[in-house]
mmCIF file of C-alpha atoms and ligand atoms in Angstrom:
data_model
loop_
_atom_site.group_PDB
_atom_site.id
_atom_site.type_symbol
_atom_site.label_atom_id
_atom_site.label_comp_id
_atom_site.label_asym_id
_atom_site.label_seq_id
_atom_site.Cartn_x
_atom_site.Cartn_y
_atom_site.Cartn_z
ATOM 1 C CA MET V 8 104.448 -175.821 10.330
ATOM 2 C CA PHE V 9 104.533 -172.553 12.270
ATOM 3 C CA LYS V 10 101.112 -171.542 13.661
ATOM 4 C CA VAL V 11 100.353 -167.916 12.835
ATOM 5 C CA PRO V 12 98.940 -166.080 15.860
ATOM 6 C CA PRO V 13 96.015 -163.691 15.371
ATOM 7 C CA VAL V 14 97.259 -160.204 14.541
ATOM 8 C CA PRO V 15 95.055 -157.173 15.332
ATOM 9 C CA ALA V 16 94.050 -155.353 12.134
ATOM 10 C CA GLN V 17 95.790 -152.147 13.211
ATOM 11 C CA ARG V 18 99.101 -154.051 13.693
ATOM 12 C CA LEU V 19 99.000 -155.735 10.281
ATOM 13 C CA PRO V 20 100.427 -152.892 8.132
ATOM 14 C CA ALA V 21 103.533 -152.634 10.329
ATOM 15 C CA LEU V 22 103.957 -156.402 10.291
ATOM 16 C CA LEU V 23 103.712 -156.509 6.474
ATOM 17 C CA ARG V 24 106.399 -153.844 6.186
ATOM 18 C CA ALA V 25 108.677 -155.535 8.703
ATOM 19 C CA MET V 26 108.370 -159.166 7.698
ATOM 20 C CA PRO V 27 111.280 -160.568 5.706
ATOM 21 C CA LYS V 28 110.401 -161.536 2.154
ATOM 22 C CA ALA V 29 112.047 -162.476 -1.148
ATOM 23 C CA GLU V 30 111.562 -160.702 -4.467
ATOM 24 C CA LEU V 31 111.748 -163.112 -7.407
ATOM 25 C CA HIS V 32 110.445 -161.006 -10.287
ATOM 26 C CA ILE V 33 112.247 -157.696 -10.684
ATOM 27 C CA HIS V 34 113.745 -156.507 -13.973
ATOM 28 C CA ILE V 35 116.726 -154.468 -12.876
ATOM 29 C CA GLU V 36 116.324 -152.155 -15.892
ATOM 30 C CA GLY V 37 112.749 -151.626 -14.673
ATOM 31 C CA SER V 38 114.087 -150.115 -11.445
ATOM 32 C CA LEU V 39 115.710 -147.275 -13.415
ATOM 33 C CA GLU V 40 113.987 -144.218 -11.957
ATOM 34 C CA PRO V 41 113.444 -141.141 -14.187
ATOM 35 C CA GLU V 42 115.879 -139.147 -12.017
ATOM 36 C CA MET V 43 118.600 -141.735 -12.643
ATOM 37 C CA ILE V 44 117.801 -141.806 -16.374
ATOM 38 C CA PHE V 45 118.453 -138.054 -16.517
ATOM 39 C CA ALA V 46 121.571 -138.268 -14.313
ATOM 40 C CA LEU V 47 123.068 -141.068 -16.435
ATOM 41 C CA ALA V 48 122.122 -139.319 -19.692
ATOM 42 C CA GLN V 49 124.060 -136.288 -18.526
ATOM 43 C CA ARG V 50 127.014 -138.339 -17.235
ATOM 44 C CA ASN V 51 127.221 -140.298 -20.514
ATOM 45 C CA GLY V 52 126.345 -137.536 -22.966
ATOM 46 C CA VAL V 53 123.180 -139.304 -24.159
ATOM 47 C CA GLN V 54 120.450 -137.130 -25.697
ATOM 48 C CA LEU V 55 116.943 -137.864 -24.359
ATOM 49 C CA PRO V 56 113.729 -137.081 -26.257
ATOM 50 C CA TYR V 57 112.204 -135.644 -23.030
ATOM 51 C CA ALA V 58 112.792 -132.155 -21.635
ATOM 52 C CA SER V 59 112.512 -133.073 -17.965
ATOM 53 C CA VAL V 60 111.989 -135.809 -15.398
ATOM 54 C CA GLU V 61 108.335 -134.753 -15.192
ATOM 55 C CA ALA V 62 107.885 -134.956 -18.976
ATOM 56 C CA LEU V 63 109.375 -138.455 -18.980
ATOM 57 C CA ARG V 64 107.244 -139.598 -16.053
ATOM 58 C CA SER V 65 104.106 -138.280 -17.726
ATOM 59 C CA ALA V 66 104.842 -140.581 -20.689
ATOM 60 C CA TYR V 67 104.332 -143.557 -18.354
ATOM 61 C CA ALA V 68 100.711 -144.101 -19.363
ATOM 62 C CA PHE V 69 100.600 -147.638 -20.703
ATOM 63 C CA THR V 70 97.835 -149.445 -22.535
ATOM 64 C CA ASP V 71 99.460 -152.871 -22.786
ATOM 65 C CA LEU V 72 102.811 -154.660 -22.420
ATOM 66 C CA GLN V 73 104.233 -153.404 -25.736
ATOM 67 C CA SER V 74 103.479 -149.748 -24.973
ATOM 68 C CA PHE V 75 105.530 -150.183 -21.796
ATOM 69 C CA LEU V 76 108.383 -152.130 -23.398
ATOM 70 C CA ASP V 77 108.969 -149.389 -25.999
ATOM 71 C CA ILE V 78 109.628 -146.845 -23.232
ATOM 72 C CA TYR V 79 111.485 -149.335 -21.018
ATOM 73 C CA TYR V 80 114.042 -150.162 -23.738
ATOM 74 C CA ALA V 81 114.450 -146.459 -24.573
ATOM 75 C CA GLY V 82 115.117 -145.691 -20.890
ATOM 76 C CA ALA V 83 117.762 -148.428 -20.688
ATOM 77 C CA SER V 84 119.757 -146.740 -23.475
ATOM 78 C CA VAL V 85 121.482 -144.466 -20.922
ATOM 79 C CA LEU V 86 123.271 -147.510 -19.403
ATOM 80 C CA LEU V 87 126.719 -147.709 -20.960
ATOM 81 C CA HIS V 88 129.476 -148.345 -18.407
ATOM 82 C CA GLU V 89 130.152 -150.874 -15.655
ATOM 83 C CA GLN V 90 129.598 -148.130 -13.083
ATOM 84 C CA ASP V 91 126.118 -147.434 -14.532
ATOM 85 C CA PHE V 92 125.060 -151.052 -14.024
ATOM 86 C CA TYR V 93 126.604 -151.018 -10.557
ATOM 87 C CA ASP V 94 124.730 -147.828 -9.606
ATOM 88 C CA LEU V 95 121.466 -149.263 -10.947
ATOM 89 C CA GLY V 96 121.809 -152.538 -9.062
ATOM 90 C CA ARG V 97 122.980 -150.871 -5.893
ATOM 91 C CA ALA V 98 120.088 -148.380 -5.863
ATOM 92 C CA TYR V 99 117.512 -151.159 -6.274
ATOM 93 C CA LEU V 100 119.082 -153.337 -3.565
ATOM 94 C CA ALA V 101 119.188 -150.416 -1.109
ATOM 95 C CA ARG V 102 115.527 -149.687 -1.845
ATOM 96 C CA ALA V 103 114.569 -153.364 -1.505
ATOM 97 C CA ALA V 104 116.412 -153.654 1.817
ATOM 98 C CA MET V 105 114.258 -150.777 3.121
ATOM 99 C CA ASP V 106 111.214 -152.973 2.407
ATOM 100 C CA ASN V 107 112.847 -155.848 4.319
ATOM 101 C CA VAL V 108 113.490 -157.861 1.187
ATOM 102 C CA ALA V 109 116.026 -160.403 2.472
ATOM 103 C CA HIS V 110 116.725 -161.950 -0.927
ATOM 104 C CA ALA V 111 116.201 -160.687 -4.498
ATOM 105 C CA GLU V 112 116.632 -162.540 -7.791
ATOM 106 C CA LEU V 113 117.288 -159.870 -10.413
ATOM 107 C CA PHE V 114 116.366 -160.266 -14.066
ATOM 108 C CA PHE V 115 118.596 -158.484 -16.538
ATOM 109 C CA ASP V 116 118.178 -158.100 -20.316
ATOM 110 C CA PRO V 117 121.689 -158.164 -21.851
ATOM 111 C CA GLN V 118 120.448 -158.072 -25.450
ATOM 112 C CA THR V 119 119.099 -154.564 -25.016
ATOM 113 C CA HIS V 120 122.650 -153.522 -24.053
ATOM 114 C CA THR V 121 124.843 -155.694 -26.275
ATOM 115 C CA ALA V 122 122.824 -154.511 -29.305
ATOM 116 C CA ARG V 123 124.138 -151.000 -28.475
ATOM 117 C CA GLY V 124 127.746 -152.196 -28.280
ATOM 118 C CA VAL V 125 127.893 -152.659 -24.494
ATOM 119 C CA ALA V 126 129.911 -155.768 -23.584
ATOM 120 C CA MET V 127 128.369 -158.646 -21.610
ATOM 121 C CA GLU V 128 131.228 -158.242 -19.103
ATOM 122 C CA THR V 129 130.212 -154.614 -18.499
ATOM 123 C CA VAL V 130 126.624 -155.614 -17.689
ATOM 124 C CA VAL V 131 127.373 -158.695 -15.583
ATOM 125 C CA GLY V 132 130.398 -157.107 -13.915
ATOM 126 C CA GLY V 133 128.538 -154.019 -12.710
ATOM 127 C CA LEU V 134 125.473 -155.907 -11.509
ATOM 128 C CA HIS V 135 127.548 -158.566 -9.771
ATOM 129 C CA ARG V 136 129.649 -155.964 -7.954
ATOM 130 C CA ALA V 137 126.430 -154.318 -6.737
ATOM 131 C CA CYS V 138 125.153 -157.680 -5.448
ATOM 132 C CA VAL V 139 128.400 -158.464 -3.609
ATOM 133 C CA GLU V 140 128.669 -155.021 -2.005
ATOM 134 C CA ALA V 141 124.981 -154.889 -1.054
ATOM 135 C CA ARG V 142 125.306 -158.212 0.726
ATOM 136 C CA ALA V 143 128.355 -156.992 2.669
ATOM 137 C CA GLU V 144 126.981 -153.551 3.513
ATOM 138 C CA LEU V 145 123.197 -154.071 3.748
ATOM 139 C CA GLY V 146 122.917 -157.794 4.486
ATOM 140 C CA ILE V 147 120.663 -158.355 1.458
ATOM 141 C CA SER V 148 121.192 -161.544 -0.547
ATOM 142 C CA SER V 149 120.757 -161.535 -4.316
ATOM 143 C CA ALA V 150 121.146 -163.522 -7.519
ATOM 144 C CA LEU V 151 121.253 -162.695 -11.238
ATOM 145 C CA ILE V 152 118.955 -164.229 -13.868
ATOM 146 C CA LEU V 153 119.812 -163.534 -17.513
ATOM 147 C CA CYS V 154 116.648 -163.087 -19.588
ATOM 148 C CA PHE V 155 116.405 -163.664 -23.323
ATOM 149 C CA LEU V 156 114.231 -161.233 -25.259
ATOM 150 C CA ARG V 157 111.540 -163.356 -26.862
ATOM 151 C CA HIS V 158 110.791 -160.875 -29.669
ATOM 152 C CA LEU V 159 114.299 -161.590 -30.991
ATOM 153 C CA SER V 160 115.322 -164.793 -32.777
ATOM 154 C CA GLU V 161 116.469 -168.143 -31.433
ATOM 155 C CA GLU V 162 119.780 -167.456 -33.195
ATOM 156 C CA ASP V 163 120.172 -164.191 -31.289
ATOM 157 C CA ALA V 164 119.419 -165.983 -28.009
ATOM 158 C CA PHE V 165 122.033 -168.646 -28.777
ATOM 159 C CA ALA V 166 124.612 -165.943 -29.563
ATOM 160 C CA THR V 167 123.780 -164.223 -26.266
ATOM 161 C CA LEU V 168 124.146 -167.491 -24.377
ATOM 162 C CA ALA V 169 127.563 -168.006 -25.974
ATOM 163 C CA GLU V 170 128.589 -164.514 -24.817
ATOM 164 C CA ALA V 171 127.325 -165.334 -21.316
ATOM 165 C CA GLU V 172 129.156 -168.628 -20.933
ATOM 166 C CA PRO V 173 132.483 -167.110 -19.757
ATOM 167 C CA HIS V 174 130.496 -165.405 -16.955
ATOM 168 C CA LEU V 175 128.479 -168.390 -15.732
ATOM 169 C CA ALA V 176 129.977 -168.206 -12.235
ATOM 170 C CA ARG V 177 128.114 -164.913 -11.797
ATOM 171 C CA ILE V 178 124.844 -165.948 -13.481
ATOM 172 C CA ASP V 179 122.406 -167.939 -11.338
ATOM 173 C CA GLY V 180 119.699 -168.761 -13.869
ATOM 174 C CA PHE V 181 118.027 -167.927 -17.172
ATOM 175 C CA GLY V 182 114.656 -166.409 -18.020
ATOM 176 C CA LEU V 183 112.452 -165.303 -20.909
ATOM 177 C CA ASP V 184 110.787 -161.900 -21.160
ATOM 178 C CA SER V 185 109.631 -159.123 -23.543
ATOM 179 C CA SER V 186 106.683 -159.244 -25.984
ATOM 180 C CA GLU V 187 104.723 -162.387 -25.158
ATOM 181 C CA LYS V 188 101.964 -162.460 -27.783
ATOM 182 C CA GLY V 189 103.121 -164.322 -30.886
ATOM 183 C CA ASN V 190 106.405 -165.392 -29.236
ATOM 184 C CA PRO V 191 105.586 -168.720 -27.570
ATOM 185 C CA PRO V 192 108.019 -170.522 -25.267
ATOM 186 C CA SER V 193 108.387 -173.209 -27.979
ATOM 187 C CA LYS V 194 110.512 -170.736 -29.966
ATOM 188 C CA PHE V 195 113.259 -171.130 -27.308
ATOM 189 C CA GLU V 196 113.017 -174.840 -26.502
ATOM 190 C CA ARG V 197 116.540 -175.594 -27.747
ATOM 191 C CA VAL V 198 118.092 -172.538 -26.077
ATOM 192 C CA PHE V 199 116.602 -173.508 -22.723
ATOM 193 C CA ALA V 200 117.744 -177.127 -23.127
ATOM 194 C CA ARG V 201 121.280 -175.739 -23.404
ATOM 195 C CA CYS V 202 120.767 -173.502 -20.325
ATOM 196 C CA ARG V 203 119.623 -176.499 -18.300
ATOM 197 C CA ALA V 204 122.548 -178.557 -19.596
ATOM 198 C CA LEU V 205 124.811 -175.847 -18.188
ATOM 199 C CA GLY V 206 123.302 -176.681 -14.786
ATOM 200 C CA LYS V 207 121.256 -173.531 -14.306
ATOM 201 C CA PRO V 208 117.597 -173.227 -13.248
ATOM 202 C CA VAL V 209 115.297 -171.573 -15.791
ATOM 203 C CA VAL V 210 112.116 -169.500 -15.552
ATOM 204 C CA ALA V 211 109.849 -167.888 -18.135
ATOM 205 C CA HIS V 212 107.257 -165.158 -18.385
ATOM 206 C CA ALA V 213 104.008 -166.825 -19.466
ATOM 207 C CA GLY V 214 100.319 -166.128 -19.136
ATOM 208 C CA GLU V 215 100.726 -162.379 -18.574
ATOM 209 C CA GLU V 216 99.152 -161.353 -21.904
ATOM 210 C CA GLY V 217 99.680 -164.685 -23.630
ATOM 211 C CA PRO V 218 97.258 -167.637 -23.391
ATOM 212 C CA PRO V 219 97.323 -170.409 -20.758
ATOM 213 C CA GLU V 220 98.877 -172.750 -23.354
ATOM 214 C CA TYR V 221 102.084 -170.717 -23.078
ATOM 215 C CA ILE V 222 102.243 -171.645 -19.376
ATOM 216 C CA GLY V 223 102.001 -175.327 -20.293
ATOM 217 C CA GLN V 224 104.729 -174.848 -22.903
ATOM 218 C CA ALA V 225 106.997 -173.080 -20.401
ATOM 219 C CA LEU V 226 106.687 -176.070 -18.080
ATOM 220 C CA ASP V 227 106.804 -178.864 -20.668
ATOM 221 C CA LEU V 228 109.187 -177.476 -23.297
ATOM 222 C CA LEU V 229 111.445 -175.139 -21.294
ATOM 223 C CA GLY V 230 111.505 -176.909 -17.904
ATOM 224 C CA SER V 231 110.568 -173.652 -16.192
ATOM 225 C CA ALA V 232 110.935 -173.935 -12.407
ATOM 226 C CA ARG V 233 108.566 -170.998 -11.845
ATOM 227 C CA ILE V 234 106.132 -169.095 -14.030
ATOM 228 C CA ASP V 235 106.571 -165.316 -14.160
ATOM 229 C CA HIS V 236 103.099 -163.737 -13.977
ATOM 230 C CA GLY V 237 100.974 -166.779 -14.954
ATOM 231 C CA VAL V 238 97.796 -164.957 -14.000
ATOM 232 C CA ARG V 239 95.904 -166.200 -17.070
ATOM 233 C CA ALA V 240 96.219 -169.764 -15.699
ATOM 234 C CA LEU V 241 92.754 -169.340 -14.184
ATOM 235 C CA GLU V 242 91.238 -169.615 -17.668
ATOM 236 C CA ASP V 243 92.165 -173.319 -17.653
ATOM 237 C CA ALA V 244 90.974 -175.335 -14.633
ATOM 238 C CA GLY V 245 93.138 -178.295 -15.610
ATOM 239 C CA LEU V 246 96.212 -176.083 -15.686
ATOM 240 C CA VAL V 247 95.437 -174.646 -12.236
ATOM 241 C CA ALA V 248 95.086 -178.186 -10.890
ATOM 242 C CA ARG V 249 98.481 -178.999 -12.366
ATOM 243 C CA LEU V 250 100.147 -175.902 -10.868
ATOM 244 C CA VAL V 251 98.774 -176.902 -7.453
ATOM 245 C CA ARG V 252 99.700 -180.575 -7.815
ATOM 246 C CA GLU V 253 103.254 -179.805 -8.948
ATOM 247 C CA GLY V 254 103.731 -176.867 -6.563
ATOM 248 C CA VAL V 255 104.723 -174.552 -9.423
ATOM 249 C CA PRO V 256 105.310 -171.034 -8.043
ATOM 250 C CA LEU V 257 103.820 -168.020 -9.834
ATOM 251 C CA THR V 258 105.707 -164.734 -9.494
ATOM 252 C CA VAL V 259 102.715 -162.400 -9.554
ATOM 253 C CA CYS V 260 103.205 -158.629 -9.995
ATOM 254 C CA PRO V 261 100.012 -156.865 -8.898
ATOM 255 C CA LEU V 262 100.788 -153.196 -9.674
ATOM 256 C CA SER V 263 102.336 -154.196 -13.015
ATOM 257 C CA ASN V 264 99.165 -156.036 -14.007
ATOM 258 C CA ILE V 265 97.063 -152.956 -13.282
ATOM 259 C CA ARG V 266 99.424 -150.523 -15.034
ATOM 260 C CA LEU V 267 99.602 -152.754 -18.138
ATOM 261 C CA CYS V 268 95.814 -153.201 -18.163
ATOM 262 C CA VAL V 269 95.884 -156.984 -17.593
ATOM 263 C CA PHE V 270 93.207 -156.249 -14.961
ATOM 264 C CA LYS V 271 91.146 -153.104 -14.697
ATOM 265 C CA THR V 272 91.432 -152.633 -10.946
ATOM 266 C CA MET V 273 93.183 -154.445 -8.102
ATOM 267 C CA ALA V 274 89.817 -155.820 -6.983
ATOM 268 C CA ASP V 275 89.606 -157.598 -10.376
ATOM 269 C CA HIS V 276 92.987 -159.267 -9.908
ATOM 270 C CA THR V 277 92.880 -163.072 -9.827
ATOM 271 C CA LEU V 278 95.617 -163.541 -7.223
ATOM 272 C CA GLY V 279 93.053 -164.120 -4.448
ATOM 273 C CA GLN V 280 91.397 -166.892 -6.456
ATOM 274 C CA LEU V 281 94.738 -168.461 -7.323
ATOM 275 C CA LEU V 282 95.750 -168.445 -3.641
ATOM 276 C CA ALA V 283 92.382 -169.823 -2.549
ATOM 277 C CA GLN V 284 92.796 -172.714 -4.994
ATOM 278 C CA GLY V 285 96.189 -173.546 -3.511
ATOM 279 C CA VAL V 286 98.562 -172.123 -6.140
ATOM 280 C CA LYS V 287 101.986 -171.142 -4.774
ATOM 281 C CA VAL V 288 101.643 -167.388 -5.376
ATOM 282 C CA THR V 289 104.442 -164.912 -4.633
ATOM 283 C CA LEU V 290 104.209 -161.102 -4.827
ATOM 284 C CA ASN V 291 106.732 -158.981 -6.716
ATOM 285 C CA SER V 292 107.256 -155.543 -8.242
ATOM 286 C CA ASP V 293 108.309 -156.374 -11.871
ATOM 287 C CA ASP V 294 109.394 -152.872 -13.013
ATOM 288 C CA PRO V 295 108.957 -150.709 -9.911
ATOM 289 C CA ALA V 296 110.188 -147.435 -11.436
ATOM 290 C CA TYR V 297 107.494 -147.665 -14.116
ATOM 291 C CA PHE V 298 104.546 -149.262 -12.313
ATOM 292 C CA GLY V 299 104.178 -147.148 -9.195
ATOM 293 C CA GLY V 300 105.937 -149.057 -6.521
ATOM 294 C CA TYR V 301 108.421 -151.415 -4.945
ATOM 295 C CA MET V 302 107.726 -154.569 -2.937
ATOM 296 C CA ASN V 303 105.908 -153.056 0.024
ATOM 297 C CA ASP V 304 103.887 -150.754 -2.265
ATOM 298 C CA ASN V 305 102.602 -153.884 -3.994
ATOM 299 C CA ILE V 306 101.786 -155.467 -0.636
ATOM 300 C CA ARG V 307 99.934 -152.337 0.487
ATOM 301 C CA ALA V 308 97.907 -152.178 -2.748
ATOM 302 C CA VAL V 309 96.937 -155.854 -2.467
ATOM 303 C CA GLN V 310 95.986 -155.476 1.195
ATOM 304 C CA ALA V 311 93.812 -152.435 0.421
ATOM 305 C CA ALA V 312 91.873 -154.506 -2.135
ATOM 306 C CA PHE V 313 91.785 -157.946 -0.489
ATOM 307 C CA HIS V 314 92.138 -157.494 3.312
ATOM 308 C CA PHE V 315 94.006 -160.795 3.725
ATOM 309 C CA ASP V 316 94.592 -162.110 7.243
ATOM 310 C CA ALA V 317 98.011 -162.617 8.840
ATOM 311 C CA ALA V 318 98.048 -166.322 7.943
ATOM 312 C CA THR V 319 97.646 -165.494 4.222
ATOM 313 C CA TRP V 320 100.440 -162.928 4.380
ATOM 314 C CA TYR V 321 102.639 -165.437 6.166
ATOM 315 C CA ARG V 322 101.926 -167.933 3.373
ATOM 316 C CA LEU V 323 102.843 -165.373 0.682
ATOM 317 C CA ALA V 324 106.129 -164.459 2.361
ATOM 318 C CA ARG V 325 106.998 -168.081 3.033
ATOM 319 C CA ASN V 326 106.188 -168.964 -0.602
ATOM 320 C CA SER V 327 108.663 -166.305 -1.740
ATOM 321 C CA PHE V 328 111.514 -167.984 0.132
ATOM 322 C CA GLU V 329 110.483 -171.530 -0.772
ATOM 323 C CA ALA V 330 110.260 -170.599 -4.478
ATOM 324 C CA SER V 331 113.704 -168.959 -4.549
ATOM 325 C CA PHE V 332 116.848 -170.518 -5.992
ATOM 326 C CA ALA V 333 118.751 -170.089 -2.714
ATOM 327 C CA SER V 334 120.133 -173.056 -0.780
ATOM 328 C CA ASP V 335 117.954 -174.997 1.667
ATOM 329 C CA ALA V 336 120.070 -173.647 4.540
ATOM 330 C CA GLU V 337 119.488 -170.031 3.443
ATOM 331 C CA LYS V 338 115.756 -170.659 3.004
ATOM 332 C CA SER V 339 115.474 -172.179 6.496
ATOM 333 C CA GLY V 340 117.296 -169.196 7.982
ATOM 334 C CA TRP V 341 114.957 -166.670 6.327
ATOM 335 C CA ILE V 342 111.847 -168.660 7.228
ATOM 336 C CA ALA V 343 113.001 -168.813 10.871
ATOM 337 C CA ARG V 344 113.341 -165.016 10.786
ATOM 338 C CA LEU V 345 109.876 -164.743 9.230
ATOM 339 C CA ASP V 346 108.417 -166.999 11.941
ATOM 340 C CA ALA V 347 110.025 -164.893 14.685
ATOM 341 C CA CYS V 348 108.756 -161.673 13.123
ATOM 342 C CA VAL V 349 105.177 -162.957 12.813
ATOM 343 C CA ALA V 350 105.266 -164.531 16.304
ATOM 344 C CA ALA V 351 106.204 -161.128 17.740
ATOM 345 C CA GLY V 352 103.144 -159.692 15.939
HETATM 346 N N1 HPA D 405 106.699 -158.754 -19.202
HETATM 347 C C1 HPA D 405 107.517 -159.079 -20.202
HETATM 348 N N2 HPA D 405 108.709 -158.532 -20.346
HETATM 349 C C2 HPA D 405 109.111 -157.612 -19.468
HETATM 350 C C3 HPA D 405 108.310 -157.232 -18.429
HETATM 351 C C4 HPA D 405 107.040 -157.852 -18.273
HETATM 352 O O1 HPA D 405 106.238 -157.577 -17.359
HETATM 353 N N3 HPA D 405 109.001 -156.296 -17.745
HETATM 354 C C5 HPA D 405 110.190 -156.124 -18.358
HETATM 355 N N4 HPA D 405 110.251 -156.918 -19.417
HETATM 356 ZN ZN1 ZN D 406 108.429 -159.262 -15.720
#
């Protein structure tokens, strides 16, 4: 394993910005900035219940996950055409590339669009075109993960999966998001069995607001390859031991957890304890347009609270590549770039 050289404290911020990293937990609809919401509303003739960008932004004061989701789904209602999904994906990938994100796995929520009469092809087509063009023009690699909304029924999820099947060549995995409390992973056991039978990796949000048992269910009943959030794992020592033993990655979203009141302040966040116990933690932005920052903003906020050394930051970046669904050859290439970047200090 690469030996991380000592990095002077004053050099660390530049290194953290420059080092290549992967983002594995980003809801593409959560990268819809207020300015783009207004631009798309105008382009598509959609009426918004806010007078201005500032009025909309000032509504972003969340008390829990549900208070955020209500606004997040309302914001997504301006997305109607293939070009809208393309513009959304392209804007995020350009922004991520600026933070030296080498690879991003994008969650998308088709049910919030198909319920409004938008076709699956429109959603997948626009996002996929953005991914292809961003790779060619910006050198950023990306993948698409279709998420089922857990507040909706199993039947609805199965219908969505059936709509997705003609597009499987452009879908790289499946996930589970939306309102966690009262919607356990067990509700989607059969849907995820079908996803896995289609040969796709699966992930699930668990242990963000929901109890540690939901993390166990995501692993045991859904076959989740990673746990999205998972920060409540610390409440169960046996579960933490299992995550370490099995090398289960957690896609942790620090600014999200503060904005949704999972933790009061960054200093209260459990990611340091999870890392110290050997859990494969990765850092991510979740819904950057709503939670105050993209990848490097999250890194900066964590560094301000925890003052990790270069070796810990190397571990976090390396974890992000190792936990991705990219090929072994791609992972090795990114890790070699990471090693070179850290070696140069
Ligand atoms: N949790 C659950 N569902 C979501 C989130 C989240 O943080 N962001 C967008 N959908
Ligand atoms: Zn999320």
